[in-house]
Amino acid sequence: MSNINLNCTDCDELFLDYFEGDLTATKRAQVDAHVAQCARCQGIVRDFEMIQREARTLPDIAPSRDLWTGIESRIQSPVVSIAPRRERAPMSRRVMGLAAAALVVVSSSVTWLATRGTVPENPPVRVAEAPREVPAEAPKASEPVVTGFQSETAKPAPVQAAPSVKPSTVRMRAPNASLASNKAAPTASELALAPEIASLQNTLRQRRNQLDPETVKVVEDNLKLIDLAVEQAKAALRKDPASGFLNEQLDGALQKKVELLRTVALLPSRT
Amino acid sequence: MLTEESAVPDDSADVRLAAAGDRRAFERLYRLHVNRVFSICTRMCGSRVKGEELTQDVWVRVWEKLPQFRGDAQFSTWLHRVTVNIALTERKNEARSRKRMVDDESDEGETPLQKASVTPGYGDRMDITAALEGLPAGARQIFVLHDIEGYKHEEIADMCGITAGGSKAQLHRARLLLREALTR
């Protein structure tokens, strides 16, 4: 047993190791002996022990407001993961092929628009399509909007009820009559394919969480490309409605969209 | 390290769903664990406002990394670690931007006790969270990790890039300062 009597200054220097349990048995006994006789050092030991006890049992605190809205808006933005996902479904070659085809549609439309000649002021024949209202389904708030096609709805568009809209209708119109409208009227092809496209897009929305997210992103990106090609073709058609090339491009883009959606509908779910 | 597995309801189903991209399941996880995350963030950075920012950062990071969560530990344990890492990174970024040393030597000249906006009475339950706001950042960080969150000094040293001895010294300093703040 040691006869050394510590003072407060000695204990102040030793308290760090004392509370960490790093003192030798002898040194600890010396500190204990001083603390037993010193109110000041007793207070330090008591307070330190109480701080540790309180700290261990501190309750959780809540934010002053609901932070979920801010978090949700950030996670809805596309996130590029720098780490590979643990489970990854292989990209369907067919999906990739259709995506490449969509790019060809876009690029060919853009090329045509860039290289076409001047449209004659007095074309002998113009195809006029009367604008018609098509019911549109509002997109779900939590689902991305994947469309530029106005008549895509969950319910089939009433094609048979379309007043005076026939693909083969040809009417003479006054030269230079303006066909431009801010909102593009659906063509006959769009009307014909609208029900199936709407149904397949509904399927995509329902299956979104079952599919590999990267596949979903590629599909959605390519659907946007196809929709862009459709709108570009339609915009060009408004200026040159008689163009067989543009009509073919439009039909082709719509068919590609249907094929892509059909393929996605048949993709296996992730396990 | 202290864990709370026994107190947390089984969230494994929601973890699986959220990892697959189910945002509703992820929101349920958020609501279940947000207070824990907020508590760690706020106490480590010493500010409720900053704590809310960091809490959002944590959950966004969790959403990004959840597919990598293997499930070999409790989700709450993994979440706890992500939270601590983000709080530590934030402090390192702040220290870097203020051109200060991470080991907090430059805090020696501060008078942190004067910053405390609350001086609670000692006889009442200690308002340690309020008193933490007045501590120097490094000491506060070590106190939160050791005395509140239950990390060992070796673990803290690893996470903070300091020595175990440095961690002990910062802890002792924090306790002394807290004692002064709480007994005024």
Short mmCIF file of C-alpha atoms in Angstrom, two decimals:
data_model
loop_
_atom_site.label_atom_id
_atom_site.label_comp_id
_atom_site.label_asym_id
_atom_site.label_seq_id
_atom_site.Cartn_x
_atom_site.Cartn_y
_atom_site.Cartn_z
CA MET A 1 0.00 0.00 0.00
CA SER A 2 1.35 3.39 -0.98
CA ASN A 3 1.79 6.21 1.57
CA ILE A 4 1.75 8.91 -1.04
CA ASN A 5 -0.96 11.53 -0.43
CA LEU A 6 -2.15 13.19 -3.58
CA ASN A 7 -3.43 16.75 -3.77
CA CYS A 8 -6.08 18.29 -6.04
CA THR A 9 -3.58 19.26 -8.72
CA ASP A 10 -2.23 15.71 -8.81
CA CYS A 11 -5.76 14.35 -9.15
CA ASP A 12 -6.63 16.80 -11.91
CA GLU A 13 -3.78 15.34 -13.94
CA LEU A 14 -4.84 11.80 -13.18
CA PHE A 15 -8.59 12.13 -13.63
CA LEU A 16 -8.42 11.50 -17.39
CA ASP A 17 -6.85 8.08 -16.91
CA TYR A 18 -8.90 7.52 -13.75
CA PHE A 19 -12.19 7.77 -15.60
CA GLU A 20 -10.86 5.73 -18.51
CA GLY A 21 -9.76 2.93 -16.20
CA ASP A 22 -6.15 3.29 -17.30
CA LEU A 23 -4.56 3.82 -13.90
CA THR A 24 -2.64 1.12 -12.12
CA ALA A 25 -4.31 -0.33 -9.06
CA THR A 26 -1.89 1.58 -6.83
CA LYS A 27 -2.46 4.91 -8.48
CA ARG A 28 -6.23 4.40 -8.47
CA ALA A 29 -6.16 3.70 -4.77
CA GLN A 30 -4.23 6.91 -4.17
CA VAL A 31 -6.81 8.93 -6.10
CA ASP A 32 -9.64 7.22 -4.23
CA ALA A 33 -7.97 8.05 -0.97
CA HIS A 34 -7.76 11.76 -1.86
CA VAL A 35 -11.30 11.91 -3.20
CA ALA A 36 -12.61 10.43 0.02
CA GLN A 37 -11.20 13.42 1.90
CA CYS A 38 -11.74 16.24 -0.66
CA ALA A 39 -15.18 17.77 -1.35
CA ARG A 40 -13.95 19.49 -4.52
CA CYS A 41 -12.64 16.28 -6.08
CA GLN A 42 -15.68 14.35 -4.81
CA GLY A 43 -17.81 16.82 -6.74
CA ILE A 44 -15.80 16.25 -9.91
CA VAL A 45 -16.13 12.48 -9.67
CA ARG A 46 -19.84 12.71 -8.84
CA ASP A 47 -20.56 15.13 -11.69
CA PHE A 48 -18.57 13.13 -14.24
CA GLU A 49 -20.40 9.97 -13.30
CA MET A 50 -23.76 11.74 -13.54
CA ILE A 51 -22.90 13.22 -16.97
CA GLN A 52 -22.05 9.76 -18.23
CA ARG A 53 -25.26 8.28 -16.82
CA GLU A 54 -27.39 11.05 -18.33
CA ALA A 55 -25.63 10.82 -21.68
CA ARG A 56 -26.31 7.10 -21.94
CA THR A 57 -30.03 7.58 -21.39
CA LEU A 58 -30.64 10.70 -23.45
CA PRO A 59 -33.94 10.42 -25.36
CA ASP A 60 -34.11 10.96 -29.08
CA ILE A 61 -35.13 14.38 -30.28
CA ALA A 62 -37.47 15.08 -33.17
CA PRO A 63 -36.99 17.59 -35.96
CA SER A 64 -39.11 20.71 -35.74
CA ARG A 65 -40.78 19.84 -39.05
CA ASP A 66 -41.44 16.90 -41.32
CA LEU A 67 -38.33 16.46 -43.46
CA TRP A 68 -39.82 13.83 -45.74
CA THR A 69 -40.95 16.21 -48.50
CA GLY A 70 -37.43 17.48 -49.04
CA ILE A 71 -36.02 13.98 -48.97
CA GLU A 72 -38.62 12.65 -51.37
CA SER A 73 -37.96 15.38 -53.91
CA ARG A 74 -34.26 14.56 -53.86
CA ILE A 75 -34.63 10.82 -54.25
CA GLN A 76 -37.04 11.31 -57.15
CA SER A 77 -34.25 12.94 -59.09
CA PRO A 78 -32.20 10.49 -61.11
CA VAL A 79 -29.43 9.12 -58.97
CA VAL A 80 -26.34 7.76 -60.59
CA SER A 81 -25.08 4.94 -58.44
CA ILE A 82 -21.32 4.62 -58.38
CA ALA A 83 -21.51 1.09 -57.09
CA PRO A 84 -22.94 -1.82 -59.01
CA ARG A 85 -26.20 -3.17 -57.70
CA ARG A 86 -26.01 -6.48 -55.93
CA GLU A 87 -28.68 -8.08 -58.09
CA ARG A 88 -28.72 -7.01 -61.67
CA ALA A 89 -30.95 -8.39 -64.39
CA PRO A 90 -29.20 -8.56 -67.77
CA MET A 91 -30.42 -5.96 -70.24
CA SER A 92 -32.57 -7.57 -72.86
CA ARG A 93 -30.88 -7.46 -76.25
CA ARG A 94 -34.24 -6.84 -77.78
CA VAL A 95 -34.75 -3.80 -75.55
CA MET A 96 -31.34 -2.49 -76.53
CA GLY A 97 -32.12 -3.09 -80.18
CA LEU A 98 -35.39 -1.24 -79.94
CA ALA A 99 -33.63 1.59 -78.17
CA ALA A 100 -31.13 1.82 -81.01
CA ALA A 101 -34.00 1.85 -83.49
CA ALA A 102 -35.59 4.71 -81.62
CA LEU A 103 -32.39 6.65 -81.96
CA VAL A 104 -32.39 5.98 -85.68
CA VAL A 105 -35.95 7.31 -85.89
CA VAL A 106 -34.95 10.48 -84.07
CA SER A 107 -31.83 11.04 -86.06
CA SER A 108 -33.51 10.44 -89.42
CA SER A 109 -36.29 12.87 -88.58
CA VAL A 110 -33.83 15.50 -87.54
CA THR A 111 -31.80 14.90 -90.69
CA TRP A 112 -34.86 15.25 -92.89
CA LEU A 113 -35.89 18.44 -91.17
CA ALA A 114 -32.46 19.88 -91.64
CA THR A 115 -32.12 18.96 -95.31
CA ARG A 116 -35.66 19.33 -96.67
CA GLY A 117 -36.42 21.83 -99.44
CA THR A 118 -38.94 24.67 -99.37
CA VAL A 119 -42.56 23.60 -99.17
CA PRO A 120 -44.50 25.02 -102.19
CA GLU A 121 -46.93 27.79 -101.29
CA ASN A 122 -49.78 26.35 -103.30
CA PRO A 123 -49.76 22.60 -102.97
CA PRO A 124 -52.43 20.94 -105.08
CA VAL A 125 -53.61 18.72 -102.27
CA ARG A 126 -53.48 18.99 -98.54
CA VAL A 127 -54.70 16.58 -95.99
CA ALA A 128 -56.64 18.41 -93.37
CA GLU A 129 -57.37 16.89 -90.02
CA ALA A 130 -59.94 18.49 -87.86
CA PRO A 131 -58.69 18.87 -84.33
CA ARG A 132 -60.57 16.77 -81.89
CA GLU A 133 -60.62 16.51 -78.16
CA VAL A 134 -59.21 13.31 -76.78
CA PRO A 135 -59.62 12.58 -73.08
CA ALA A 136 -56.29 12.47 -71.34
CA GLU A 137 -55.53 10.78 -68.03
CA ALA A 138 -53.61 12.91 -65.57
CA PRO A 139 -50.31 11.22 -64.67
CA LYS A 140 -49.97 9.88 -61.15
CA ALA A 141 -48.06 12.23 -58.90
CA SER A 142 -45.56 9.60 -57.90
CA GLU A 143 -44.91 8.26 -61.36
CA PRO A 144 -42.74 9.90 -63.96
CA VAL A 145 -44.48 11.29 -66.98
CA VAL A 146 -43.33 9.24 -69.88
CA THR A 147 -45.35 10.68 -72.66
CA GLY A 148 -45.62 13.40 -75.16
CA PHE A 149 -48.58 11.66 -76.75
CA GLN A 150 -51.70 13.55 -75.79
CA SER A 151 -54.17 10.78 -76.25
CA GLU A 152 -52.48 8.16 -74.11
CA THR A 153 -55.06 7.20 -71.58
CA ALA A 154 -55.94 4.29 -69.44
CA LYS A 155 -59.14 4.00 -71.38
CA PRO A 156 -59.16 3.47 -75.10
CA ALA A 157 -59.73 6.59 -77.12
CA PRO A 158 -63.10 6.42 -78.85
CA VAL A 159 -61.77 6.17 -82.37
CA GLN A 160 -65.11 5.21 -83.81
CA ALA A 161 -66.67 8.35 -82.42
CA ALA A 162 -64.11 10.61 -84.08
CA PRO A 163 -65.97 13.16 -86.11
CA SER A 164 -64.72 13.61 -89.64
CA VAL A 165 -61.24 12.31 -89.00
CA LYS A 166 -60.31 9.82 -91.67
CA PRO A 167 -56.77 9.08 -92.69
CA SER A 168 -57.57 9.10 -96.38
CA THR A 169 -59.65 12.27 -96.39
CA VAL A 170 -58.39 14.82 -98.83
CA ARG A 171 -59.82 18.26 -98.96
CA MET A 172 -58.92 21.25 -101.02
CA ARG A 173 -57.94 24.12 -98.86
CA ALA A 174 -57.13 27.68 -99.63
CA PRO A 175 -53.47 28.18 -100.33
CA ASN A 176 -51.36 29.25 -97.42
CA ALA A 177 -54.11 28.30 -95.02
CA SER A 178 -52.47 27.94 -91.74
CA LEU A 179 -52.40 24.45 -90.42
CA ALA A 180 -50.28 25.31 -87.49
CA SER A 181 -51.75 24.93 -84.09
CA ASN A 182 -50.01 25.03 -80.84
CA LYS A 183 -51.30 21.58 -79.96
CA ALA A 184 -50.71 18.81 -82.51
CA ALA A 185 -53.83 16.87 -83.40
CA PRO A 186 -53.42 13.09 -83.25
CA THR A 187 -52.96 11.38 -86.57
CA ALA A 188 -54.83 8.32 -87.72
CA SER A 189 -51.91 6.08 -86.72
CA GLU A 190 -51.85 7.58 -83.25
CA LEU A 191 -55.55 7.07 -82.89
CA ALA A 192 -55.30 3.47 -84.03
CA LEU A 193 -52.44 2.62 -81.68
CA ALA A 194 -53.58 4.76 -78.77
CA PRO A 195 -55.49 2.05 -76.91
CA GLU A 196 -52.65 -0.45 -77.00
CA ILE A 197 -50.03 2.17 -76.10
CA ALA A 198 -52.14 3.33 -73.17
CA SER A 199 -52.64 -0.21 -71.94
CA LEU A 200 -48.95 -1.07 -72.24
CA GLN A 201 -47.87 2.11 -70.49
CA ASN A 202 -50.24 1.29 -67.68
CA THR A 203 -48.57 -2.11 -67.45
CA LEU A 204 -45.16 -0.45 -67.32
CA ARG A 205 -46.30 1.78 -64.49
CA GLN A 206 -47.64 -1.18 -62.54
CA ARG A 207 -44.50 -3.26 -63.09
CA ARG A 208 -42.03 -0.50 -62.51
CA ASN A 209 -41.03 -1.65 -59.08
CA GLN A 210 -40.67 -5.25 -60.25
CA LEU A 211 -38.13 -4.46 -62.92
CA ASP A 212 -34.48 -3.64 -62.66
CA PRO A 213 -34.33 0.13 -62.14
CA GLU A 214 -31.60 0.56 -64.72
CA THR A 215 -33.72 -1.23 -67.31
CA VAL A 216 -36.66 0.96 -66.40
CA LYS A 217 -34.53 4.06 -66.81
CA VAL A 218 -33.26 2.96 -70.22
CA VAL A 219 -36.79 2.16 -71.34
CA GLU A 220 -38.14 5.47 -70.13
CA ASP A 221 -35.29 7.40 -71.71
CA ASN A 222 -35.93 5.69 -75.02
CA LEU A 223 -39.65 6.24 -74.80
CA LYS A 224 -38.86 9.92 -74.44
CA LEU A 225 -36.69 9.72 -77.54
CA ILE A 226 -39.48 8.04 -79.47
CA ASP A 227 -41.99 10.61 -78.27
CA LEU A 228 -39.61 13.33 -79.35
CA ALA A 229 -39.34 11.71 -82.79
CA VAL A 230 -43.13 11.53 -82.96
CA GLU A 231 -43.51 15.19 -82.11
CA GLN A 232 -40.82 16.23 -84.55
CA ALA A 233 -42.46 14.22 -87.32
CA LYS A 234 -45.84 15.70 -86.48
CA ALA A 235 -44.44 19.22 -86.42
CA ALA A 236 -42.90 18.63 -89.83
CA LEU A 237 -46.15 17.11 -91.09
CA ARG A 238 -48.04 20.22 -90.11
CA LYS A 239 -45.91 22.12 -92.60
CA ASP A 240 -45.88 19.38 -95.22
CA PRO A 241 -48.84 17.11 -94.63
CA ALA A 242 -48.44 15.33 -97.96
CA SER A 243 -45.00 14.01 -97.14
CA GLY A 244 -44.98 10.25 -97.45
CA PHE A 245 -41.60 10.10 -95.75
CA LEU A 246 -42.81 11.93 -92.67
CA ASN A 247 -45.91 9.83 -92.44
CA GLU A 248 -43.77 6.71 -92.61
CA GLN A 249 -41.45 8.10 -89.96
CA LEU A 250 -44.37 8.83 -87.70
CA ASP A 251 -45.90 5.40 -88.20
CA GLY A 252 -42.52 3.79 -87.66
CA ALA A 253 -41.92 5.66 -84.42
CA LEU A 254 -45.32 4.70 -83.09
CA GLN A 255 -44.77 1.07 -84.03
CA LYS A 256 -41.39 1.13 -82.30
CA LYS A 257 -43.03 2.53 -79.20
CA VAL A 258 -45.57 -0.28 -79.20
CA GLU A 259 -42.87 -2.91 -79.71
CA LEU A 260 -40.74 -1.48 -76.92
CA LEU A 261 -43.66 -1.42 -74.52
CA ARG A 262 -44.67 -4.95 -75.47
CA THR A 263 -41.16 -6.18 -74.84
CA VAL A 264 -41.03 -4.47 -71.44
CA ALA A 265 -44.38 -5.94 -70.48
CA LEU A 266 -42.92 -9.40 -71.03
CA LEU A 267 -39.64 -8.84 -69.20
CA PRO A 268 -39.15 -11.07 -66.15
CA SER A 269 -39.37 -9.45 -62.73
CA ARG A 270 -36.26 -9.04 -60.66
CA THR A 271 -35.90 -11.67 -57.94
CA MET B 1 -21.22 0.26 -29.24
CA LEU B 2 -24.69 0.73 -27.81
CA THR B 3 -27.38 -0.69 -30.05
CA GLU B 4 -31.11 -0.42 -30.02
CA GLU B 5 -32.07 -3.62 -31.78
CA SER B 6 -34.30 -4.75 -28.95
CA ALA B 7 -36.30 -1.51 -29.02
CA VAL B 8 -36.81 -1.25 -32.78
CA PRO B 9 -39.75 -2.97 -34.46
CA ASP B 10 -39.01 -5.46 -37.19
CA ASP B 11 -38.48 -3.39 -40.31
CA SER B 12 -36.85 -6.06 -42.43
CA ALA B 13 -39.77 -6.30 -44.85
CA ASP B 14 -39.73 -2.58 -45.50
CA VAL B 15 -35.96 -2.67 -45.89
CA ARG B 16 -36.29 -5.26 -48.65
CA LEU B 17 -39.05 -3.30 -50.36
CA ALA B 18 -37.21 -0.02 -50.11
CA ALA B 19 -34.04 -1.60 -51.48
CA ALA B 20 -36.09 -2.62 -54.51
CA GLY B 21 -37.21 0.95 -55.05
CA ASP B 22 -40.45 1.10 -53.07
CA ARG B 23 -40.64 4.69 -51.88
CA ARG B 24 -43.59 4.10 -49.59
CA ALA B 25 -41.63 1.45 -47.75
CA PHE B 26 -38.68 3.82 -47.59
CA GLU B 27 -40.91 6.49 -46.11
CA ARG B 28 -42.01 4.05 -43.42
CA LEU B 29 -38.37 3.39 -42.58
CA TYR B 30 -37.79 7.12 -42.47
CA ARG B 31 -40.65 7.70 -40.04
CA LEU B 32 -39.48 4.86 -37.85
CA HIS B 33 -35.87 6.00 -37.57
CA VAL B 34 -35.82 9.74 -38.26
CA ASN B 35 -35.62 10.85 -34.65
CA ARG B 36 -32.61 8.65 -34.01
CA VAL B 37 -30.84 10.03 -37.06
CA PHE B 38 -31.79 13.60 -36.23
CA SER B 39 -30.56 13.21 -32.67
CA ILE B 40 -27.13 12.03 -33.78
CA CYS B 41 -26.80 14.71 -36.44
CA THR B 42 -27.95 17.55 -34.19
CA ARG B 43 -25.81 16.56 -31.24
CA MET B 44 -22.72 16.04 -33.35
CA CYS B 45 -23.00 19.34 -35.20
CA GLY B 46 -24.46 21.31 -32.31
CA SER B 47 -27.27 22.89 -34.30
CA ARG B 48 -30.84 21.84 -34.92
CA VAL B 49 -30.91 23.64 -38.27
CA LYS B 50 -27.77 21.91 -39.43
CA GLY B 51 -29.08 18.71 -37.92
CA GLU B 52 -32.14 18.86 -40.17
CA GLU B 53 -29.96 19.39 -43.24
CA LEU B 54 -27.73 16.48 -42.33
CA THR B 55 -30.72 14.29 -41.57
CA GLN B 56 -31.99 14.80 -45.11
CA ASP B 57 -28.51 14.07 -46.47
CA VAL B 58 -28.43 10.85 -44.48
CA TRP B 59 -31.72 9.60 -45.88
CA VAL B 60 -30.80 10.47 -49.44
CA ARG B 61 -27.54 8.56 -48.99
CA VAL B 62 -29.40 5.64 -47.44
CA TRP B 63 -31.73 5.54 -50.45
CA GLU B 64 -28.72 5.42 -52.77
CA LYS B 65 -26.88 2.75 -50.83
CA LEU B 66 -29.74 0.61 -49.60
CA PRO B 67 -29.39 -1.90 -52.45
CA GLN B 68 -25.89 -2.60 -51.13
CA PHE B 69 -27.14 -3.35 -47.62
CA ARG B 70 -26.57 -7.06 -47.19
CA GLY B 71 -28.79 -7.55 -44.16
CA ASP B 72 -26.09 -9.26 -42.13
CA ALA B 73 -26.63 -6.64 -39.43
CA GLN B 74 -29.71 -4.83 -38.26
CA PHE B 75 -30.79 -2.03 -40.54
CA SER B 76 -30.72 0.34 -37.54
CA THR B 77 -27.06 -0.50 -36.93
CA TRP B 78 -26.16 0.15 -40.55
CA LEU B 79 -28.21 3.35 -40.57
CA HIS B 80 -26.46 4.48 -37.41
CA ARG B 81 -23.08 4.04 -39.04
CA VAL B 82 -24.11 5.91 -42.19
CA THR B 83 -25.39 8.75 -40.02
CA VAL B 84 -22.20 9.02 -38.02
CA ASN B 85 -20.08 8.94 -41.17
CA ILE B 86 -22.05 11.73 -42.76
CA ALA B 87 -21.89 13.85 -39.60
CA LEU B 88 -18.13 13.31 -39.41
CA THR B 89 -17.67 14.12 -43.08
CA GLU B 90 -19.67 17.29 -42.68
CA ARG B 91 -17.46 18.41 -39.85
CA LYS B 92 -14.32 17.65 -41.84
CA ASN B 93 -15.68 19.67 -44.73
CA GLU B 94 -16.48 22.56 -42.43
CA ALA B 95 -13.05 22.41 -40.86
CA ARG B 96 -11.46 22.33 -44.30
CA SER B 97 -13.45 25.28 -45.47
CA ARG B 98 -12.47 27.26 -42.44
CA LYS B 99 -8.84 26.14 -42.91
CA ARG B 100 -8.72 24.58 -39.47
CA MET B 101 -6.94 21.48 -38.30
CA VAL B 102 -9.23 18.46 -37.95
CA ASP B 103 -7.66 17.57 -34.61
CA ASP B 104 -9.18 20.78 -33.27
CA GLU B 105 -6.01 22.30 -31.83
CA SER B 106 -7.24 25.66 -33.08
CA ASP B 107 -10.29 25.45 -30.82
CA GLU B 108 -8.12 26.06 -27.80
CA GLY B 109 -8.61 29.78 -28.09
CA GLU B 110 -12.42 29.63 -28.24
CA THR B 111 -14.60 30.45 -25.31
CA PRO B 112 -17.27 27.87 -25.98
CA LEU B 113 -19.04 28.29 -22.68
CA GLN B 114 -19.96 31.82 -23.63
CA LYS B 115 -21.71 30.51 -26.72
CA ALA B 116 -24.17 28.42 -24.79
CA SER B 117 -27.63 29.85 -25.11
CA VAL B 118 -29.00 27.82 -22.23
CA THR B 119 -27.57 27.50 -18.77
CA PRO B 120 -29.74 24.94 -17.11
CA GLY B 121 -29.88 24.49 -13.39
CA TYR B 122 -27.83 21.66 -12.06
CA GLY B 123 -30.52 20.41 -9.75
CA ASP B 124 -32.85 19.73 -12.67
CA ARG B 125 -32.37 17.05 -15.26
CA MET B 126 -29.26 17.95 -17.16
CA ASP B 127 -29.95 19.51 -20.54
CA ILE B 128 -26.88 17.99 -22.08
CA THR B 129 -28.12 18.49 -25.64
CA ALA B 130 -28.37 22.23 -25.10
CA ALA B 131 -25.02 22.35 -23.33
CA LEU B 132 -23.42 20.45 -26.22
CA GLU B 133 -24.04 23.40 -28.50
CA GLY B 134 -21.49 25.41 -26.56
CA LEU B 135 -18.70 22.89 -26.85
CA PRO B 136 -15.88 23.09 -29.36
CA ALA B 137 -16.72 20.97 -32.36
CA GLY B 138 -14.05 18.32 -31.81
CA ALA B 139 -14.80 17.81 -28.13
CA ARG B 140 -18.52 17.72 -28.83
CA GLN B 141 -18.07 15.14 -31.54
CA ILE B 142 -16.02 12.82 -29.31
CA PHE B 143 -18.44 13.19 -26.40
CA VAL B 144 -21.41 12.33 -28.58
CA LEU B 145 -19.68 9.33 -30.10
CA HIS B 146 -18.35 7.97 -26.80
CA ASP B 147 -20.71 8.89 -23.98
CA ILE B 148 -23.97 9.12 -25.94
CA GLU B 149 -23.56 6.69 -28.82
CA GLY B 150 -21.28 4.24 -27.03
CA TYR B 151 -18.35 3.96 -29.41
CA LYS B 152 -15.00 2.89 -27.99
CA HIS B 153 -11.98 5.16 -28.27
CA GLU B 154 -10.33 2.84 -30.78
CA GLU B 155 -13.41 3.01 -33.00
CA ILE B 156 -13.57 6.78 -32.66
CA ALA B 157 -9.90 7.07 -33.50
CA ASP B 158 -10.50 5.06 -36.65
CA MET B 159 -13.45 7.11 -37.72
CA CYS B 160 -11.97 10.49 -36.93
CA GLY B 161 -8.41 9.89 -38.01
CA ILE B 162 -6.98 10.57 -34.57
CA THR B 163 -5.29 8.47 -31.91
CA ALA B 164 -7.13 6.72 -29.10
CA GLY B 165 -5.21 8.92 -26.71
CA GLY B 166 -6.39 11.99 -28.56
CA SER B 167 -9.95 10.74 -28.31
CA LYS B 168 -9.59 10.28 -24.53
CA ALA B 169 -8.16 13.75 -24.13
CA GLN B 170 -10.99 15.33 -26.12
CA LEU B 171 -13.56 13.40 -24.12
CA HIS B 172 -12.11 14.53 -20.83
CA ARG B 173 -12.10 18.10 -22.07
CA ALA B 174 -15.72 17.79 -23.15
CA ARG B 175 -16.80 16.45 -19.78
CA LEU B 176 -14.99 19.23 -17.95
CA LEU B 177 -16.62 21.87 -20.14
CA LEU B 178 -20.03 20.29 -19.81
CA ARG B 179 -19.62 20.17 -16.06
CA GLU B 180 -18.79 23.85 -16.03
CA ALA B 181 -21.78 24.67 -18.24
CA LEU B 182 -24.19 22.56 -16.24
CA THR B 183 -23.13 23.73 -12.80
CA ARG B 184 -23.15 27.47 -13.45
#
